Coordinates of C-alpha atoms and ligand atoms in Angstrom, one line a residue:
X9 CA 10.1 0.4 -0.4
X10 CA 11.0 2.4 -3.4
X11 CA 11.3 -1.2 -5.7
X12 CA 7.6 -1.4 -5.0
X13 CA 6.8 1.3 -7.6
X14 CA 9.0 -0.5 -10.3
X15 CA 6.7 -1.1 -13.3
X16 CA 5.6 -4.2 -13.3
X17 CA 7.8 -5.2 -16.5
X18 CA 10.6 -5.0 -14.7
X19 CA 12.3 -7.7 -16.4
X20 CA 15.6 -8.1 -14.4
X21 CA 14.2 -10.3 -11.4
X22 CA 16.0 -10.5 -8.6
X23 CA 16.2 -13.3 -6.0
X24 CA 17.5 -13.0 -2.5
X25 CA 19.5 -16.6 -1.9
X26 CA 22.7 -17.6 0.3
X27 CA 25.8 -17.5 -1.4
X28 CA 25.9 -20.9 -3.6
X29 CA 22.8 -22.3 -2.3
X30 CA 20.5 -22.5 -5.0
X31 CA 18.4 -24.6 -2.5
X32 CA 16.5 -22.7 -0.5
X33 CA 14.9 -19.2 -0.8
X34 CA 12.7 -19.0 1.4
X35 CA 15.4 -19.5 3.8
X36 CA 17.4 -17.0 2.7
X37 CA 14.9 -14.6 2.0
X38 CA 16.7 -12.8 4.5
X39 CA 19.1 -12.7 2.4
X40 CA 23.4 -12.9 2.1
X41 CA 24.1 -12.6 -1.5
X42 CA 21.4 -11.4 -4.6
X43 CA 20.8 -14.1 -7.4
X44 CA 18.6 -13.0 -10.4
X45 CA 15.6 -16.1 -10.6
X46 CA 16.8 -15.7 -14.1
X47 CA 20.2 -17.2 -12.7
X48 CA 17.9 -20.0 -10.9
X49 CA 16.5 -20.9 -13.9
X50 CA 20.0 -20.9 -15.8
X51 CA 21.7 -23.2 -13.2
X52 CA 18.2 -25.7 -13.0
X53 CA 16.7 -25.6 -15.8
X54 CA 18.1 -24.6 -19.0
X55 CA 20.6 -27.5 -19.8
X56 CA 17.2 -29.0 -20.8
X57 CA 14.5 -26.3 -21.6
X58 CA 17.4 -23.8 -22.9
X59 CA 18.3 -20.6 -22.0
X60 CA 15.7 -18.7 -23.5
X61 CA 13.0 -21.4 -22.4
X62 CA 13.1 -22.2 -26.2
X63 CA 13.3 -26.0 -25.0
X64 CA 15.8 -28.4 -25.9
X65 CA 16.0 -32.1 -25.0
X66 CA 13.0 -30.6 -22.2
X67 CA 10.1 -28.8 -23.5
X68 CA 9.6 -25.4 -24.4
X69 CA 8.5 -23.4 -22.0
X70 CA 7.3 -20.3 -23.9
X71 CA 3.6 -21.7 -24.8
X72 CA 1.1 -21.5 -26.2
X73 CA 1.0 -25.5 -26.0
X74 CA 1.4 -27.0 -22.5
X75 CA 1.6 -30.6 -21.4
X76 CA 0.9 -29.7 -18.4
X77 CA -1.6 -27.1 -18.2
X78 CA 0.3 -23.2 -18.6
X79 CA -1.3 -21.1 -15.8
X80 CA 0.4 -20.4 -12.6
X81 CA -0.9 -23.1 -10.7
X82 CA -0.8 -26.1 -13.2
X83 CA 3.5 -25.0 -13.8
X84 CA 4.0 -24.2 -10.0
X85 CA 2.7 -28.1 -9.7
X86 CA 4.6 -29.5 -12.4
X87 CA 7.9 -28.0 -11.5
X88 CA 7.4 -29.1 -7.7
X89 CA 6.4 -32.6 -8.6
X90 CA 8.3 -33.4 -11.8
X91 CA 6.7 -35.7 -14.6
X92 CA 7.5 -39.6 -13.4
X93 CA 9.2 -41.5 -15.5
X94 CA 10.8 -38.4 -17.4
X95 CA 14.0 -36.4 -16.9
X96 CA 12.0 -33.6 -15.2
X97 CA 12.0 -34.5 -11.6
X98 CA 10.6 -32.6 -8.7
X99 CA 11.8 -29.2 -7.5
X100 CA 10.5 -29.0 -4.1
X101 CA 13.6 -28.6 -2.7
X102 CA 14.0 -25.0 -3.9
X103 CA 11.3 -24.2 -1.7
X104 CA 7.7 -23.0 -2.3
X105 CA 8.4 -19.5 -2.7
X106 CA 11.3 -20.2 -5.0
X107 CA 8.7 -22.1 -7.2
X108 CA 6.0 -19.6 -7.2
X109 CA 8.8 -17.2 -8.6
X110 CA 9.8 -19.9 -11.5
X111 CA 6.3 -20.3 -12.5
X112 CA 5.9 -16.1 -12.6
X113 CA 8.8 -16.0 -14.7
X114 CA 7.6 -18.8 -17.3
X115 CA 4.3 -16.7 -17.5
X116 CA 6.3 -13.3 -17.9
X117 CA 8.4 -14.9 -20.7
X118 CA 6.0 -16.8 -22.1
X119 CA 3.3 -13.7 -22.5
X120 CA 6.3 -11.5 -23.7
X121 CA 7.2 -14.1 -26.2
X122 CA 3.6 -13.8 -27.6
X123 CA 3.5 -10.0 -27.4
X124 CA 5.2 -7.4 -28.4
X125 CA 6.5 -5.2 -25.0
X126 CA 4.0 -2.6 -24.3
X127 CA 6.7 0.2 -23.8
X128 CA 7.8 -0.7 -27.9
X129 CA 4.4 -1.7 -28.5
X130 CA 2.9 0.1 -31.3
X131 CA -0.7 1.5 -30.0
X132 CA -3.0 1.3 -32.6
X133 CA -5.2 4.4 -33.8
X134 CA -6.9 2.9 -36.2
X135 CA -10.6 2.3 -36.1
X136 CA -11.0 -1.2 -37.7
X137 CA -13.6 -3.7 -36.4
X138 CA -12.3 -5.1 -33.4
X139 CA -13.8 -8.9 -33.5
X140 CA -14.0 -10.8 -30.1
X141 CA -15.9 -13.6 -29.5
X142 CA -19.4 -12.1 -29.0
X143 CA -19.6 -9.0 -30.5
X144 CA -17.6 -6.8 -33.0
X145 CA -17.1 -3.3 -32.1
X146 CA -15.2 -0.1 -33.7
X147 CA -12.9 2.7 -31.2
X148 CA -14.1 6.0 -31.6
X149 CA -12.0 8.7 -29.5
X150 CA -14.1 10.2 -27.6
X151 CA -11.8 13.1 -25.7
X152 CA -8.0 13.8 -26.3
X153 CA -5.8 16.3 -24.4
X154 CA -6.5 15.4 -20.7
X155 CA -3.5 14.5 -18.2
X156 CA -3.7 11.0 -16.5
X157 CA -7.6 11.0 -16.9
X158 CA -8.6 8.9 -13.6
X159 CA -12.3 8.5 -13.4
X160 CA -15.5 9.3 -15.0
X161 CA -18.8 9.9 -13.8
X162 CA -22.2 11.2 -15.8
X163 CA -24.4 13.7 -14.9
X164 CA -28.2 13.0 -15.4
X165 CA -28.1 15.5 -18.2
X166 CA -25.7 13.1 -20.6
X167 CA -22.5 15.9 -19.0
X168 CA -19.6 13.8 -17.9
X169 CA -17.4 14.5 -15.0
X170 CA -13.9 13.4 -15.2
X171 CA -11.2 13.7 -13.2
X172 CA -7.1 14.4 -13.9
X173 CA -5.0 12.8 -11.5
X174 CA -2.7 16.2 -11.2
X175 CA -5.8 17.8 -9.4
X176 CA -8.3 18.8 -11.9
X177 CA -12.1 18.0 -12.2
X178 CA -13.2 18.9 -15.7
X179 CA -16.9 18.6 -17.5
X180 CA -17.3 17.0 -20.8
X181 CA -20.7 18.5 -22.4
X182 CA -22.6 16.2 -24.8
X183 CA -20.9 17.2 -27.7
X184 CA -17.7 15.9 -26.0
X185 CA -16.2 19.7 -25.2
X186 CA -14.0 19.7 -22.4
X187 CA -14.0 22.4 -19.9
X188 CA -12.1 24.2 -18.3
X189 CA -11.1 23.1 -14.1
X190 CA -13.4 23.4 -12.0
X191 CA -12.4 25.9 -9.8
X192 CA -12.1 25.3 -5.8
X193 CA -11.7 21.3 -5.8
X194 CA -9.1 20.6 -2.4
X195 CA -5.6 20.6 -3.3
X196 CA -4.0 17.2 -3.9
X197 CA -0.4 15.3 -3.4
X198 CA -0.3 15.0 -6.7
X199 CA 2.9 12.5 -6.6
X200 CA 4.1 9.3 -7.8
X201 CA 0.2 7.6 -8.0
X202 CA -1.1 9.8 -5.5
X203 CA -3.3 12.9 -6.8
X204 CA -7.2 13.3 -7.7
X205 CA -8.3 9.9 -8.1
X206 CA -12.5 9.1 -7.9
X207 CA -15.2 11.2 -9.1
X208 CA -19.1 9.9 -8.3
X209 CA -22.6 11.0 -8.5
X210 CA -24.8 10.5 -5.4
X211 CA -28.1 8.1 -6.6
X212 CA -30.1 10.8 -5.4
X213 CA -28.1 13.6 -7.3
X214 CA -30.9 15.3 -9.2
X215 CA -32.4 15.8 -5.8
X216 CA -29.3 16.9 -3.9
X217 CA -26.6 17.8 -6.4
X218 CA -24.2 15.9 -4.3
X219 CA -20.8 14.9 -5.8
X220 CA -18.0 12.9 -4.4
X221 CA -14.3 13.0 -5.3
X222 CA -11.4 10.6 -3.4
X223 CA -8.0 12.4 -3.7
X224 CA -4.5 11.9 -2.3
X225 CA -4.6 14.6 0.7
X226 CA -1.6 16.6 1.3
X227 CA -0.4 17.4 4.8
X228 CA 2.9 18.0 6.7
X229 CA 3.7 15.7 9.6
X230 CA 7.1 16.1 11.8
X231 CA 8.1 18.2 9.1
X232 CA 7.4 16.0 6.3
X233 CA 5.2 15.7 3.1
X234 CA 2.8 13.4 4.4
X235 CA -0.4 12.0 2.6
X236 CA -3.4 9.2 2.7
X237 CA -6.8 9.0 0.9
X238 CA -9.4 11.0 2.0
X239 CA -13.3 11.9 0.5
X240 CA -15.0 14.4 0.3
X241 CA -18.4 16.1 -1.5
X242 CA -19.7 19.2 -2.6
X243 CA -22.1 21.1 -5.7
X244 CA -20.7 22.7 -9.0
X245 CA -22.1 26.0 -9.2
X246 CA -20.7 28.3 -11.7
X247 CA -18.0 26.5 -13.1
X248 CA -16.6 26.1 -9.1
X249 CA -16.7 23.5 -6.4
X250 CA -18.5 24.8 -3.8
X251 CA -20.4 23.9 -0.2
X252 CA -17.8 21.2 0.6
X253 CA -18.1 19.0 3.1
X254 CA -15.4 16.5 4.6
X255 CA -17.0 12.3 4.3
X256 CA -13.9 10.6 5.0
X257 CA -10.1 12.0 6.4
X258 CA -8.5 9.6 8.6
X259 CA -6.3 11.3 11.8
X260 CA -3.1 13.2 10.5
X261 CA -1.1 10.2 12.2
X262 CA -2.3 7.3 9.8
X263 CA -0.6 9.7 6.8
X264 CA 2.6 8.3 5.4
X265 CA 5.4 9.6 3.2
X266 CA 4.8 7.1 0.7
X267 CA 3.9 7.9 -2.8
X268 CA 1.8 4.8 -4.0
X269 CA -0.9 3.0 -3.1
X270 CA -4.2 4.8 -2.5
X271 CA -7.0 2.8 -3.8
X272 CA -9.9 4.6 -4.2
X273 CA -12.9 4.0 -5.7
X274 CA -16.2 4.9 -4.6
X275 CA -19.6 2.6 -4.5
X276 CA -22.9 3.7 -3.4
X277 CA -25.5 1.4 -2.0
X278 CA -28.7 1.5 0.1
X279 CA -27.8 5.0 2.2
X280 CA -23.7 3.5 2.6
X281 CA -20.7 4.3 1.2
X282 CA -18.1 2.0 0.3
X283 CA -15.1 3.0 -0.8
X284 CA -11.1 1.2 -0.9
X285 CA -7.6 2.4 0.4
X286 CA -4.5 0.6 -0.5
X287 CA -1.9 0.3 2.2
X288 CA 0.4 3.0 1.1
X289 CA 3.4 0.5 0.9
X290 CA 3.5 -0.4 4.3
X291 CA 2.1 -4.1 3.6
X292 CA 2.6 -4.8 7.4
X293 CA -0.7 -2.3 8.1
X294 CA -2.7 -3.9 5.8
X295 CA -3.5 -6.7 8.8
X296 CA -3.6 -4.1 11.2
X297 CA -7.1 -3.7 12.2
X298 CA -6.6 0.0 14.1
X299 CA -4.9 1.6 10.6
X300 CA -7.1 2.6 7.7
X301 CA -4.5 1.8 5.1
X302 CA -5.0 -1.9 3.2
X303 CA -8.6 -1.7 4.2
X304 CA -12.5 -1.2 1.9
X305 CA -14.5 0.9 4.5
X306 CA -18.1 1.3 4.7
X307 CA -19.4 4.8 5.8
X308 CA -23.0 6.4 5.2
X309 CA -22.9 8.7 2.5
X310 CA -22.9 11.6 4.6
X311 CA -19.2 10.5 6.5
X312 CA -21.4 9.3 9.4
X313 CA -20.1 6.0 10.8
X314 CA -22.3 3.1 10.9
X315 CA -22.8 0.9 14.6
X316 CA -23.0 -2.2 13.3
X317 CA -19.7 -2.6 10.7
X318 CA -17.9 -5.4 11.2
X319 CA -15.2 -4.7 13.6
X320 CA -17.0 -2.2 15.8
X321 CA -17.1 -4.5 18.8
X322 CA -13.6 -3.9 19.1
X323 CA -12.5 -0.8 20.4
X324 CA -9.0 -0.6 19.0
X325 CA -10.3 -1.1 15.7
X326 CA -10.6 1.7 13.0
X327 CA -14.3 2.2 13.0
X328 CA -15.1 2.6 9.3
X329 CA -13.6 -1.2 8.2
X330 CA -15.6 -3.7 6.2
X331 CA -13.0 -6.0 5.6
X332 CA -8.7 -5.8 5.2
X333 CA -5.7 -7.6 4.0
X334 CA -6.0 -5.2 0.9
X335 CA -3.2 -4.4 -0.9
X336 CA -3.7 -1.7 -3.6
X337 CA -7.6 -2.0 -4.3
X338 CA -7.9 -0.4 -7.7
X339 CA -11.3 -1.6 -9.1
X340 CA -14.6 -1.7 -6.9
X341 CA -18.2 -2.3 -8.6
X342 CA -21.7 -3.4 -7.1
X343 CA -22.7 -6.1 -9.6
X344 CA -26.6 -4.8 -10.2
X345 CA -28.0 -8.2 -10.6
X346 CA -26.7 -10.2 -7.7
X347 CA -25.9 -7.5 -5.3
X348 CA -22.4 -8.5 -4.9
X349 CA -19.3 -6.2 -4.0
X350 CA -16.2 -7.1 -6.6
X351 CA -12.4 -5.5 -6.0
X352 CA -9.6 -6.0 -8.3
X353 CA -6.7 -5.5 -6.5
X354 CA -3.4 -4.4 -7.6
X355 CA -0.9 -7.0 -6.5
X356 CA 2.2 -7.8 -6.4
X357 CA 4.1 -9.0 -9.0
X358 CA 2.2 -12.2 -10.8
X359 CA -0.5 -11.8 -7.8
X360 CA -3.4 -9.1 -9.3
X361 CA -6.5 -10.4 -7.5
X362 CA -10.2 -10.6 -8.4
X363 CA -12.0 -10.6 -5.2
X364 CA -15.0 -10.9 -3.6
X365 CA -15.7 -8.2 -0.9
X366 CA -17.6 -9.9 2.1
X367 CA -18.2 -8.0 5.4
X368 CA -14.9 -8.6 8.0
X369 CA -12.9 -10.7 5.7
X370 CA -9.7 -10.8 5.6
X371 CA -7.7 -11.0 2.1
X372 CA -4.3 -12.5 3.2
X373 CA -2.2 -9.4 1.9
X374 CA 0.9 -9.6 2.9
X375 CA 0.9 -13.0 4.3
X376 CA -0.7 -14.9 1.6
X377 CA -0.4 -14.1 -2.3
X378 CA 0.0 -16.0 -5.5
X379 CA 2.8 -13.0 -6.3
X380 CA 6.2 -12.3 -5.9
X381 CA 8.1 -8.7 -4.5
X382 CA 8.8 -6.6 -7.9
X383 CA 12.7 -7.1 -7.3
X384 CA 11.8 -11.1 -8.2
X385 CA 12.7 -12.1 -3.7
X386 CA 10.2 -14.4 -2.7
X387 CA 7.3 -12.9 -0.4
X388 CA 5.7 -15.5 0.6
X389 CA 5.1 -19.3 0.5
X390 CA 1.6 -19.2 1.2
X391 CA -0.9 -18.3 -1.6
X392 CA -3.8 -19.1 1.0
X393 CA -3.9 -19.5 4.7
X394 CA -7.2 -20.9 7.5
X395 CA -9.0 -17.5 7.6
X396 CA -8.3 -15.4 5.4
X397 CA -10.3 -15.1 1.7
X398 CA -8.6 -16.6 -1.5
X399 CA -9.1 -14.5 -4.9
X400 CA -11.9 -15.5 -7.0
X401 CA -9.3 -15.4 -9.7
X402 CA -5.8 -14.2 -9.8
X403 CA -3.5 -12.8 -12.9
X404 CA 0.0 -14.1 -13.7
X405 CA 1.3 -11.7 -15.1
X406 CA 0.3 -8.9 -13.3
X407 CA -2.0 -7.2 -15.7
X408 CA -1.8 -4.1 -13.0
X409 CA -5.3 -4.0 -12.4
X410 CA -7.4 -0.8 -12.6
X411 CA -10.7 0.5 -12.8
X412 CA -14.0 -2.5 -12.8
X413 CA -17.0 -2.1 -14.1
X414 CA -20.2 -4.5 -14.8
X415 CA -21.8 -4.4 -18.2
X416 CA -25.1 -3.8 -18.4
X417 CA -27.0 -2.0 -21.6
X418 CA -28.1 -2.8 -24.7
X419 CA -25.5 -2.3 -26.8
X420 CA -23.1 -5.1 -26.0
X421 CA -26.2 -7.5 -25.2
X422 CA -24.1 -10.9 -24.9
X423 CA -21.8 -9.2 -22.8
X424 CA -24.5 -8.2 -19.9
X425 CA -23.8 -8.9 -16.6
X426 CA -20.3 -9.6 -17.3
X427 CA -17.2 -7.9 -15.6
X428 CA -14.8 -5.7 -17.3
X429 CA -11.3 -5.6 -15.6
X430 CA -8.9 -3.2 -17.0
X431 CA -5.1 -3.5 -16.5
X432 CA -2.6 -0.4 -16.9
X433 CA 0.5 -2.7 -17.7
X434 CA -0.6 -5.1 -20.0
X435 CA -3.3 -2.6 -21.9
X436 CA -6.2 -4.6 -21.8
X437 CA -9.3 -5.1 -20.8
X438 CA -10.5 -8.7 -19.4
X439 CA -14.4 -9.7 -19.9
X440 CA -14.9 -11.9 -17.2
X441 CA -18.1 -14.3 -17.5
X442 CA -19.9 -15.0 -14.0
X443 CA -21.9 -18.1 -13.1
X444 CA -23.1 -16.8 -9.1
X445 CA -19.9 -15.9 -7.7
X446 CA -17.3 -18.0 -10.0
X447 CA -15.6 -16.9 -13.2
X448 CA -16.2 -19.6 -15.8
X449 CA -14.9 -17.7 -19.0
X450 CA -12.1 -15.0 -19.6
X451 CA -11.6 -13.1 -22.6
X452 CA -9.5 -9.9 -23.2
X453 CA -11.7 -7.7 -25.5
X454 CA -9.6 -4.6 -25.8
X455 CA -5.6 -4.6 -26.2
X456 CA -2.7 -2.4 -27.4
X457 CA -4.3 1.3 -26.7
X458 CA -2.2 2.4 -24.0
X459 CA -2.6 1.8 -19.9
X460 CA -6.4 1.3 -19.3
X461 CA -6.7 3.1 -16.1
X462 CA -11.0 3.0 -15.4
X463 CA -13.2 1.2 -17.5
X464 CA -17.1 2.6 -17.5
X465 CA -20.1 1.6 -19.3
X466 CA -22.6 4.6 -20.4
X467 CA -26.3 5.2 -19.7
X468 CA -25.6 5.1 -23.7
X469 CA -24.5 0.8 -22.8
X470 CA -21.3 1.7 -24.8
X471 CA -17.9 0.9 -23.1
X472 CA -15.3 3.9 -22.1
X473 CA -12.4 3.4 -21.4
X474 CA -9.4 5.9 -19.7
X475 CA -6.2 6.1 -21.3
X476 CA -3.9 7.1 -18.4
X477 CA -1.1 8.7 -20.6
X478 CA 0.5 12.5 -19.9
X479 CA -1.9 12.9 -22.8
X480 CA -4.7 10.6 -21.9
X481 CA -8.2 10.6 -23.8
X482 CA -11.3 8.7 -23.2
X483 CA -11.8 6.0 -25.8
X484 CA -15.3 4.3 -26.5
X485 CA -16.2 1.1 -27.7
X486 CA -19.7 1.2 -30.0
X487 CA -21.1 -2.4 -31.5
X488 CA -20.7 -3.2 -35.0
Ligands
LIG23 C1 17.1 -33.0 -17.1 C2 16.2 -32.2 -17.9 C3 15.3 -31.2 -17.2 C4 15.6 -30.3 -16.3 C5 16.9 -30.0 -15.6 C6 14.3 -29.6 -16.0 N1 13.4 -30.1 -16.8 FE1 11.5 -29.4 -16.9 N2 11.0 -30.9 -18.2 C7 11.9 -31.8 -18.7 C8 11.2 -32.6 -19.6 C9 11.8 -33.8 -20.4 C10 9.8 -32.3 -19.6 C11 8.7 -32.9 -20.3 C12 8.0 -33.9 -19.4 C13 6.8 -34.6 -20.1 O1 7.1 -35.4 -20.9 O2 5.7 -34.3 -19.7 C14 9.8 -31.1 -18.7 C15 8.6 -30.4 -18.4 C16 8.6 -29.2 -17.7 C17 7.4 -28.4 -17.6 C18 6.0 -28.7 -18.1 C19 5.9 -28.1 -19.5 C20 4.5 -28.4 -20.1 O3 4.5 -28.4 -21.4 O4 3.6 -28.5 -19.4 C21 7.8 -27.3 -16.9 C22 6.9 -26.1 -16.5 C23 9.2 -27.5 -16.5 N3 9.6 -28.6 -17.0 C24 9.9 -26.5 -15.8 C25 11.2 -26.8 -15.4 C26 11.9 -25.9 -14.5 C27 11.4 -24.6 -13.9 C28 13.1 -26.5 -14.3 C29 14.2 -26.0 -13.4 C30 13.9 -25.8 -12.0 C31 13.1 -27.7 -15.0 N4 12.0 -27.9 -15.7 C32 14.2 -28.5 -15.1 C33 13.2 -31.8 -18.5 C34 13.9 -31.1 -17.5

């Protein structure tokens, strides 16, 4: 389990086969002998597209030109099927899996071949017009100095609240001052990605002075460190957190060792609370309706449990589900226009998701995905079975998908409406263009700034973005 916290740019893949048999992964999944899907491609495929996919007497295969179409899909299809009447004949024979891995690694060398390595890429600080296809925009550093800056959240009075994944909730006044902790937040597991994660703002704040935090909660368990996602709210007063009250903690027997996957974002709407929990690394729970882990629950905002969710006819299931199959749910927004609930989902390697939350839906993780495990073994043939929900779009490579917001203000006017997925691994941030529930137009705005961990827009409309760094800051994007 401990691979599954490799970065994402783990570049040596590795693929469990059968001693010689180049043939069949998914067979062998189980695994005799380790081969590298690097050494797959070696045997296969570079006589003609050459060992560095620099092409030969067969194409190239770094891009940016395909014949074929270069996303996942269009090179999974072409290397199962092969090009009649040409040298390249069909693959099927490796086995679905073993092709789904081949077409990750032609994206991951591909993109790398067109950029620069972010761990030797050179983050700009400069503050030159940034151009992108609808509007031009200038960085202005907002706030340095803060460790692994998670979330931010305003205050009616223009104050931001943001929170520092070690365990610290901090106020940024108007004139961008930070403050000191606040005093008397809960105590977090602040470990490998657990720690404080969410901050929000009930609607009805300036009435009830209500404020929500998600954090990795720390407990012992047959003697060990044990933790899972839990939520809970309470007032500033004084510089301190005061007049907590628990919303969400789970029983202390859904609480693993594990040290990744926690989700959690928080979404208010109508009275409810929605808010996400990755599976903690144990993918098997995600399809396991009586666990909370893998899940996006739906709670009232004051931790009561609503009758009618989804699964509540069944009495073994947790009662706070709205839908599972969730692997590490990183992004979660309400789109204001349309009403409808949008996750990005950290997945596995070549499998980040962008999906559409429905009520009892089932998102296929760990049975179907379009990714591969980190150590490069196949995971799974399927990228979509009968009954479970298919991603509204999927990234290969993994951008490592973060925070998710919608755009709406005045400032970026042509990108209203529009969703902004950041993405910790590649850096960036991806405008996606809706038409009703389909994405119709991609384009990454922001690149090369260090790991985007939440993106937010401001009752101000400009765009701020997290840098999740040791020594993070919050950036902001203002129009041209
Ligand atoms: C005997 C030579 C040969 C071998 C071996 C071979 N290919 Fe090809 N491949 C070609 C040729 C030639 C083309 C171009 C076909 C065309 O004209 O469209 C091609 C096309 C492709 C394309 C489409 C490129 C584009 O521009 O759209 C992909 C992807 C690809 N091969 C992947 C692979 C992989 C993966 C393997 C190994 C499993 C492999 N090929 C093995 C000769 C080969």
């Amino acid at each position: 389990m401990r691979l599954l916290s490799l970065p994402v740019f783990c570049r040596t893949a590795w693929i469990a086969v059968g001693a010689s048999a180049i043939g069949s992964f998914a067979q062998s999944a189980t695994g005799k002998g380790k081969v590298k899907v690097e050494e797959v491609y070696q045997q296969n495929c570079a006589s003609c597209h050459g060992a560095k996919l620099e092409g030969g007497s067969g194409s190239a295969l770094l891009g940016p030109e395909w014949k074929h179409g270069g996303d996942a899909d269009s090179l999974f299809k072409v290397i199962r099927d092969g090009v009649k009447d040409t040298p390249m004949i069909g693959w099927n024979s490796l086995g679905e899996s073993t092709l789904r891995a081949l077409a990750i690694y032609i994206r991951e060398e591909a993109y790398a071949a067109a950029h620069a390595k972010p761990s030797t890429r050179k983050t700009t600080e400069d503050n030159a017009p940034v151009v992108t296809k609808e509007h031009t925009y200038r960085v202005e550093t907002v706030v340095t100095g803060l460790e692994n800056p998670w979330s931010l959240a305003w205050l009616p009075d223009g104050r931001r609240l943001v929170t520092e994944r070690p365990g610290r909730l901090r106020i940024l006044d108007t004139k961008n001052k930070l403050s000191e902790r606040i005093r008397g937040t809960p105590e977090v597991f602040a470990r490998g990605q657990g720690g404080l994660l969410d901050v929000a703002i009930h609607p009805d704040y300036s009435r009830n002075g209500w404020i929500y935090l998600a954090y990795s909660d720390p407990r012992r368990l047959d003697g060990e460190d044990v933790s899972l996602t839990a939520i809970v709210r309470g007032r500033i007063k004084d510089g301190a957190w005061t007049e907590q009250q628990d919303i969400f903690r789970a029983p202390l027997k859904f609480y693993q060792t594990t040290r990744h996957h926690f989700g959690c974002r928080i979404v208010f709407e109508d009275g409810y609370l929605f808010f996400s929990m990755g599976e903690r690394g144990r993918s098997d729970h995600a399809q396991d309706l009586t666990r909370p882990n893998g899940k996006i629950h739906r709670i009232f905002d004051d931790g009561r449990v609503p009758k009618d969710n989804p699964f509540s006819n069944r009495k073994d299931a947790y009662p706070t589900l709205w839908c599972y199959g969730n692997r590490n749910p990183q992004g979660l927004v309400r789109h204001p226009v349309t009403g409808d609930l949008w996750e990005t989902e950290h997945g596995p390697r070549g499998g980040d998701e962008l999906n559409l939350i429905l009520r009892g839906a089932n998102y296929g993780w760990p049975k179907a995905s379009y990714g591969m495990n980190y150590d490069g073994s196949p995971l799974t043939p399927n990228t979509s079975l009968p009954g479970m929900k298919d991603p509204i779009i999927y990234w290969t490579p993994s951008i490592a998908a973060s925070g998710l917001a919608v755009y709406e203000g005045d400032a970026f006017p042509k990108w209203r409406d529009n969703l902004l997925a950041g993405g910790l691994a590649k850096q960036e941030i991806h405008r996606l263009v809706l038409d009703g529930r389909k994405v119709v137009q991609r384009e990454v705005i922001f690149s090369n700034r260090g790991r985007v961990r939440d993106v937010r827009v401001g009752p101000d409309g400009l765009v701020y973005v997290l840098i999740d760094d040791k020594n993070g800051k919050i950036l902001r994007l203002r129009p041209e």
